[in-house]
XYZ file of C-alpha atoms in Angstrom:
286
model
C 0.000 0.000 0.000
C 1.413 3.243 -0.757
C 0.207 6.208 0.903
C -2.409 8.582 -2.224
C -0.951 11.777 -2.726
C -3.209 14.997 -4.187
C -4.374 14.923 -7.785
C -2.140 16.670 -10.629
C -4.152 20.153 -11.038
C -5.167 20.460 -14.430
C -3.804 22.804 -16.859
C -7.082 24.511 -17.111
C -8.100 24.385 -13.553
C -8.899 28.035 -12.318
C -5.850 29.897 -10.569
C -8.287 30.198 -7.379
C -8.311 26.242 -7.453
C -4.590 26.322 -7.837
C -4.148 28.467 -4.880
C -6.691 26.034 -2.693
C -5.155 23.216 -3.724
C -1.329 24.444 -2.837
C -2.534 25.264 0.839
C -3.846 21.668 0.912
C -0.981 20.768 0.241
C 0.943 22.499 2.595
C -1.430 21.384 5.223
C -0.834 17.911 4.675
C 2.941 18.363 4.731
C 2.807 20.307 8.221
C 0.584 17.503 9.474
C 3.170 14.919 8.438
C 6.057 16.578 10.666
C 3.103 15.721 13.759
C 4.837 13.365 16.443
C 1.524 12.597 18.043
C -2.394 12.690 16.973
C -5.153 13.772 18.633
C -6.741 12.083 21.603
C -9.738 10.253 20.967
C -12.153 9.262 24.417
C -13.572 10.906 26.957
C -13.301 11.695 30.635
C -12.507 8.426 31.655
C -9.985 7.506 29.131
C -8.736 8.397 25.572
C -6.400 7.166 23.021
C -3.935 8.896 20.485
C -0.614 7.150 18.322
C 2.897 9.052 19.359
C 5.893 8.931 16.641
C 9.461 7.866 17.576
C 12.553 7.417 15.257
C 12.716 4.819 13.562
C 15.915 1.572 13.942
C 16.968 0.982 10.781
C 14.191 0.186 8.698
C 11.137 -0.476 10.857
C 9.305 2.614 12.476
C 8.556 3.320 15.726
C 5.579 4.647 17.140
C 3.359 3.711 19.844
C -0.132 3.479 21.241
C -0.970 5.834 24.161
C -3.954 5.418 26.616
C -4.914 8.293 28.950
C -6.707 6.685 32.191
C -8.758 8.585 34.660
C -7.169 7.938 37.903
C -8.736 5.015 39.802
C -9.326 3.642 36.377
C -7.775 0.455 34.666
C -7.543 -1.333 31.235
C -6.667 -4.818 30.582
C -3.252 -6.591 29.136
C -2.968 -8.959 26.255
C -4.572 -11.744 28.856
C -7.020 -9.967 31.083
C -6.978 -12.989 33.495
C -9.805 -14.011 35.592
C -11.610 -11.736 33.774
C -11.967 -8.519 31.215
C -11.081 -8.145 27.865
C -7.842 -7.352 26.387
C -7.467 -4.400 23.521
C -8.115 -5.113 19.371
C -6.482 -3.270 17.548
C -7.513 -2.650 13.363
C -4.781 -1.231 11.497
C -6.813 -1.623 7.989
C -6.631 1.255 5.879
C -3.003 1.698 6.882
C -1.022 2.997 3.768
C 2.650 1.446 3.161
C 2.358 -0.965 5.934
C 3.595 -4.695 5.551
C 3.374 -5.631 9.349
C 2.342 -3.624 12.751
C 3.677 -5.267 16.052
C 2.432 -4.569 19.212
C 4.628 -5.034 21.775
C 2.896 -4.827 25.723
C 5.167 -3.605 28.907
C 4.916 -5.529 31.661
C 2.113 -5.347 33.466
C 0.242 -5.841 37.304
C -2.659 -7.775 39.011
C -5.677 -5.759 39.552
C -7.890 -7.389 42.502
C -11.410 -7.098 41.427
C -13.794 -8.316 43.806
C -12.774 -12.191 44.545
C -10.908 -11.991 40.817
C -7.251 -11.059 39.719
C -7.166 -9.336 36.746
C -4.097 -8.491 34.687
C -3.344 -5.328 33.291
C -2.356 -1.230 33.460
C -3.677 0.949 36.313
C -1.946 4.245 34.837
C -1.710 6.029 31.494
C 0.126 3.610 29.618
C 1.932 3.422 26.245
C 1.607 0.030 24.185
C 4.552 0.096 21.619
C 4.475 -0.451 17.852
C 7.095 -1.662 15.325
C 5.700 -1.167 11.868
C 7.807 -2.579 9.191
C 6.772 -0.158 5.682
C 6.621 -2.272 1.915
C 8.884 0.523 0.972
C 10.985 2.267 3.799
C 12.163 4.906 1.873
C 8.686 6.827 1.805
C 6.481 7.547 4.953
C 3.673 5.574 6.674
C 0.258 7.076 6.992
C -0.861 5.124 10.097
C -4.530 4.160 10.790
C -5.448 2.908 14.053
C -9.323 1.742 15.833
C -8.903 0.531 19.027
C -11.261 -1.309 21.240
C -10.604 -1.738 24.723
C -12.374 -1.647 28.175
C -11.830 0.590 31.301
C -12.933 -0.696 34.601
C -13.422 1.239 38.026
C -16.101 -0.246 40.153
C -17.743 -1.007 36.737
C -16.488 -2.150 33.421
C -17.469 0.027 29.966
C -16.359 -1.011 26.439
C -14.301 1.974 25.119
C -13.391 2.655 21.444
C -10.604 5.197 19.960
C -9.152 6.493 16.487
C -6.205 7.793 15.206
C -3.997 8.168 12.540
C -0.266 9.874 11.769
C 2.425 9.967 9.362
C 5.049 8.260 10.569
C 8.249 9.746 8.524
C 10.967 7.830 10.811
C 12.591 10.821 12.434
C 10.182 11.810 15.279
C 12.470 12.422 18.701
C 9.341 14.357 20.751
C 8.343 11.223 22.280
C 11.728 9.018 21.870
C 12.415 8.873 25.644
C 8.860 8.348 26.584
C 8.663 5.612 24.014
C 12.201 3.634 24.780
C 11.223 3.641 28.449
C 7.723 1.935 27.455
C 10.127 -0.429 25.355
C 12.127 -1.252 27.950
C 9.389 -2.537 30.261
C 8.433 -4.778 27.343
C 9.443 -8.470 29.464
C 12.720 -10.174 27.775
C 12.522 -13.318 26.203
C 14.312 -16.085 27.685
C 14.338 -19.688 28.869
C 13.776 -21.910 31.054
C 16.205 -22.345 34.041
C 18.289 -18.970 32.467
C 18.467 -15.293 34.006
C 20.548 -13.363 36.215
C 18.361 -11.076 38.493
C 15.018 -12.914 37.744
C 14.810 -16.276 36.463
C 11.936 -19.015 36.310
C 13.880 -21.917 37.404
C 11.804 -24.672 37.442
C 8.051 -25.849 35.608
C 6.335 -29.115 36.532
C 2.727 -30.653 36.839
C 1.239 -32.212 40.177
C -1.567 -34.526 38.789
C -2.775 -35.720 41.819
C -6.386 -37.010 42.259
C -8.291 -33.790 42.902
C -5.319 -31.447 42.511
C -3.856 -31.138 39.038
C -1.963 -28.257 39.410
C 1.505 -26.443 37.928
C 4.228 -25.306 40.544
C 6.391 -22.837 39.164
C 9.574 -21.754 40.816
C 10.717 -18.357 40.694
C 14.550 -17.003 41.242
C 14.398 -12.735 41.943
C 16.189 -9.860 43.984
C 15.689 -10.305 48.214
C 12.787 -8.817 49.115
C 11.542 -8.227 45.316
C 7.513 -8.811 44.721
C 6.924 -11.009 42.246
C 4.350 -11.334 39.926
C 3.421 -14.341 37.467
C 1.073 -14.899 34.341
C 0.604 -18.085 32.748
C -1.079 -17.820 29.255
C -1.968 -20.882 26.962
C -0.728 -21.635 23.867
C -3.762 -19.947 21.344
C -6.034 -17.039 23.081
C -9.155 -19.144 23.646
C -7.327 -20.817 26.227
C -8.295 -19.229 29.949
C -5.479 -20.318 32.683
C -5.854 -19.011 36.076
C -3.636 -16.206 37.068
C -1.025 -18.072 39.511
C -0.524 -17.501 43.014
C 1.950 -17.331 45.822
C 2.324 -20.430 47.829
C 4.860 -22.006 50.497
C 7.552 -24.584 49.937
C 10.069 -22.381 48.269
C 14.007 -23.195 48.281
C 16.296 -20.384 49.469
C 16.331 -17.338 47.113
C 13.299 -19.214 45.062
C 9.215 -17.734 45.419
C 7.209 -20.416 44.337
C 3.657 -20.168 42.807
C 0.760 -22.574 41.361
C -2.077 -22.691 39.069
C -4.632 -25.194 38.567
C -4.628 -27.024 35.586
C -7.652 -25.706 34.016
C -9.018 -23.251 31.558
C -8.176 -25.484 28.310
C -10.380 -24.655 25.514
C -12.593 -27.951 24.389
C -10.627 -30.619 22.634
C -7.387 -29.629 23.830
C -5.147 -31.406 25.431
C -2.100 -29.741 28.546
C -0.004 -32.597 27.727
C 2.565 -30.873 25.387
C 1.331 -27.839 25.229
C 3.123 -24.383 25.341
C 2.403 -22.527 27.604
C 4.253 -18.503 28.266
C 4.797 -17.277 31.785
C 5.926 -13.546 32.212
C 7.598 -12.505 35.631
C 7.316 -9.359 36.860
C 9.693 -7.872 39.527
C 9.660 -4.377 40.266
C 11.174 -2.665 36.992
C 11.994 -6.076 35.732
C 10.233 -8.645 33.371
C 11.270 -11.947 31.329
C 8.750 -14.255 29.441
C 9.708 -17.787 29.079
C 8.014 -20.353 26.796
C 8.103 -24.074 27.985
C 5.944 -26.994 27.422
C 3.571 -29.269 30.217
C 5.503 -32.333 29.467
């Protein structure tokens, strides 16, 4: 897709057209320079895109949601329950691929539930790869989301920029949202946080997974377990006793497979949180 660019005027168009048509286009060219759009909600939250420079030849940008305080929206996995943001990138011009990428986030009690996601303004980034990296990317964007206080409410938000690659307004704000993104890694690896160890209890009654976790003294951990597609629902884990030296241990029942699947096998991706730091680690319920 390559992004349309104004009509040629014709030779016998009026010079008053001319004129019109020559502030268009200057319009559209100050509007490209933009690092951010507009925000799109309403008192309780809104939504705009932000424009960083680009690494080589994929683009940065990022998607930016303004909360109300006392408000929250949901991660990738909302856990025990919510829904996690769509996002529609159709009518995106000169766009091969847009990846979301999701910092870390928190468990948000609700009620007798644990949900999982962002309890402040929050900025979800993007790496847009263009078909053809030497022009810019007009960036379309309809979000659908939900923000919860004592209630939930569906929420919806639109937005679109030229990215041109060399954006810097919003460069810190947008590495520090990348670098909350959790690292991939594996299983038994790490340095300051670590999962160590993944295995099943199948006793009668309690078929559960233990996971053990290495982090910092005195660090507050935090673990997600998500299945292998998105129609799979696994319980958010929790902190239990039994734990090695320098090791927090958790468990999750083994439940919330969708219907004709099977755990044996299957991989599953936990994400630890710990203070400022996050990994993800992919590993199979052998």
């Amino acid at each position: 897709m390559t992004i349309s660019g104004f009509e040629r005027l014709r030779r016998t168009a009026a010079p008053g057209a001319i004129g019109i048509a020559l502030c268009l286009i200057a319009s559209d060219n100050a509007g490209a320079a933009d690092d951010a759009s507009r925000w799109d909600g309403d008192a309780r939250s809104a939504v705009r895109l932000i424009a960083g420079p680009a690494v080589g030849k994929v683009f940065r940008a990022g998607v930016e949601i303004r909360l109300k305080n006392g408000w929250h929206t949901y991660w990738r996995y909302p856990g025990d329950a919510g829904v996690p943001p769509r996002f529609d990138f159709t009518g995106s011009q000169n766009v091969k691929t847009v990846d979301v990428l999701w910092p870390a986030p928190q468990p948000i009690p609700e009620h007798d539930l644990v949900t999982i996601g962002y309890t402040g303004d929050v900025i979800l980034p993007l790496a847009v790869v263009p078909e053809n990296s030497a022009k810019p990317v007009m960036l379309r964007l309809k979000l659908d989301y939900a923000v919860c206080e004592a209630l939930c409410v569906p929420a919806e938000g639109q937005a679109e920029l030229v990215l041109t690659g060399g954006s810097a307004a919003h460069a810190a704000a947008l590495a520090a949202a990348e670098a909350r993104v959790p690292k991939k890694t594996v299983l038994g690896e790490g340095s300051s946080l670590a999962i160590k160890s993944v295995r099943r209890e199948d006793a009668v009654g309690r078929r559960r997974v233990i996971v053990d976790v290495a982090a910092p003294a005195a660090a507050r951990v935090a673990l997600f377990a998500e299945g292998p597609t998105p129609d799979w629902a696994l319980p958010v884990p929790k902190a239990i006793d039994g734990a090695a030296a320098g090791l927090q241990r958790f468990a999750f029942a083994l439940d919330g497979a969708p219907p004709g699947a099977t755990y044996d096998g299957a991989a599953i991706a936990l994400t630890a949180v710990a203070g400022n730091i996050a990994i993800e680690v992919v590993t199979r319920l052998d």
